[in-house]
Coordinates of C-alpha atoms in Angstrom, one line a residue:
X1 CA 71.8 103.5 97.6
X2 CA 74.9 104.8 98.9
X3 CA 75.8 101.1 100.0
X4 CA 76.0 99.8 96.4
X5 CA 77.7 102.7 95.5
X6 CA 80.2 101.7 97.7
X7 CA 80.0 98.4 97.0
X8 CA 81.2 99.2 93.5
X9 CA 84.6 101.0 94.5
X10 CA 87.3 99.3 93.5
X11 CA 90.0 98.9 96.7
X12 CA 92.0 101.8 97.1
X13 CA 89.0 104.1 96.1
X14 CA 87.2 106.2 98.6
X15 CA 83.5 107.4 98.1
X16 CA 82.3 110.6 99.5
X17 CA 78.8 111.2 99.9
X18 CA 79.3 114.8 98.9
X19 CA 80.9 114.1 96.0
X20 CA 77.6 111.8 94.8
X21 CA 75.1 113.7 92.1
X22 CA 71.7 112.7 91.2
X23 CA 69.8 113.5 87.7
X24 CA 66.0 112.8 87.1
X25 CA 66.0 111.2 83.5
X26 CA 61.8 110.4 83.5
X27 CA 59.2 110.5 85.5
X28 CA 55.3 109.2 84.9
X29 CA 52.8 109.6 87.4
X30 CA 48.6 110.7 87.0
X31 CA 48.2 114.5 86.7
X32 CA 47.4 116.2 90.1
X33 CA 44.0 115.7 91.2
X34 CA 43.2 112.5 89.8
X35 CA 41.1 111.1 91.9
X36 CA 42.4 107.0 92.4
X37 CA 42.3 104.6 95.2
X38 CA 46.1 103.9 94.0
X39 CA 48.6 104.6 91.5
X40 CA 51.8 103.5 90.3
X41 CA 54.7 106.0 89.6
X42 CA 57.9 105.5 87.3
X43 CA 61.3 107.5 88.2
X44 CA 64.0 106.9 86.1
X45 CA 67.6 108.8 87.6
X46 CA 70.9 108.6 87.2
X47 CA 73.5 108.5 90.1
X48 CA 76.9 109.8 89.5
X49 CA 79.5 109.4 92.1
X50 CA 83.6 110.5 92.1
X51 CA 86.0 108.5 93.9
X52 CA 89.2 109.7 95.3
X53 CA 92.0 106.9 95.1
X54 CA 92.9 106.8 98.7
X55 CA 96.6 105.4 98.0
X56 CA 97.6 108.7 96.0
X57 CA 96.1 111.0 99.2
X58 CA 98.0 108.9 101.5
X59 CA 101.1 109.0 99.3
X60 CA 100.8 113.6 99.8
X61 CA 100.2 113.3 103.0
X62 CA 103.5 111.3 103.9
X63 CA 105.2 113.6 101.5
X64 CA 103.9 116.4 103.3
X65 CA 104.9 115.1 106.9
X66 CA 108.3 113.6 105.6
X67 CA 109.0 118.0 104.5
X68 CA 107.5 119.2 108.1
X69 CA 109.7 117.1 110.1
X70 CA 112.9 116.7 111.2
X71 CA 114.4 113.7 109.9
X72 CA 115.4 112.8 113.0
X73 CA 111.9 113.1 114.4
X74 CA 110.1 110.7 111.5
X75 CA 110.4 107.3 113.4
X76 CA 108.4 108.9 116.6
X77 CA 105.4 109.5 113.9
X78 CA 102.8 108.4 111.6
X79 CA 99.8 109.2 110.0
X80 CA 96.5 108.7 111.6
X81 CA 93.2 108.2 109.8
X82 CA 92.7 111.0 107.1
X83 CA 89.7 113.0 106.8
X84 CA 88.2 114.2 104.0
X85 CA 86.2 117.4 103.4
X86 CA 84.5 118.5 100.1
X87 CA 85.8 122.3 99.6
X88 CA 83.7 123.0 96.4
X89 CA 82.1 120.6 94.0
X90 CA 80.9 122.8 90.7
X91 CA 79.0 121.5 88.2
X92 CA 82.2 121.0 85.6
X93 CA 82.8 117.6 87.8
X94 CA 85.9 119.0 89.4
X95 CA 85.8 118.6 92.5
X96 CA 88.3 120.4 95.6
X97 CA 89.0 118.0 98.5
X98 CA 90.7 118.7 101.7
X99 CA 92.2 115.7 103.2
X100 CA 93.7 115.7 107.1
X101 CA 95.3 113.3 108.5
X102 CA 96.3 113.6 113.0
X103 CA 100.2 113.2 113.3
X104 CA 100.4 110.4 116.1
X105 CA 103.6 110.0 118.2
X106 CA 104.5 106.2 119.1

């Protein structure tokens, strides 16, 4: 489940449920139109999940504040909670994140 997933970040790390891939690896179940009172199924599959290390996207996003504003203006802000939005996740395993973040005024 996406819980244990999670549970397996390390601190720092961000998991994004668009950025988690399942594979089928085996399955075994009777062929269609057995006729059973009950049956037992076996699905093997293997979850693969990318995590962003949070830190480094908060360490652009300052960056990227600190370079729109006037020095003099930098006290009166900080970052809010970033957001982050899967752009395009091919099948290569790179992935293309946007990540926002509000500009809040004290």
């Amino acid at each position: 489940s996406q819980g244990n997933l999670k549970a397996m970040a390390a601190p720092g790390e961000v998991l994004l449920p668009d950025l988690i891939t399942s594979k089928e690896l085996t399955s075994t179940a009777p062929k269609a139109g057995t006729a059973v009172s009950s049956f037992t199924m076996k699905l093997s599959v293997r979850f693969r999940a990318m995590l962003l290390p949070s830190k480094d996207a908060l360490d652009l996003l300052q960056a990227k504040m600190v370079a729109s504003l006037p020095a003099s203006q930098l006290p009166n802000y900080e970052l809010g909670e970033p957001q982050y939005t899967v752009q395009a996740y091919p099948a290569d395993g790179l992935a293309e994140v946007r990540i926002d973040a509000p500009l809040n005024k004290h």
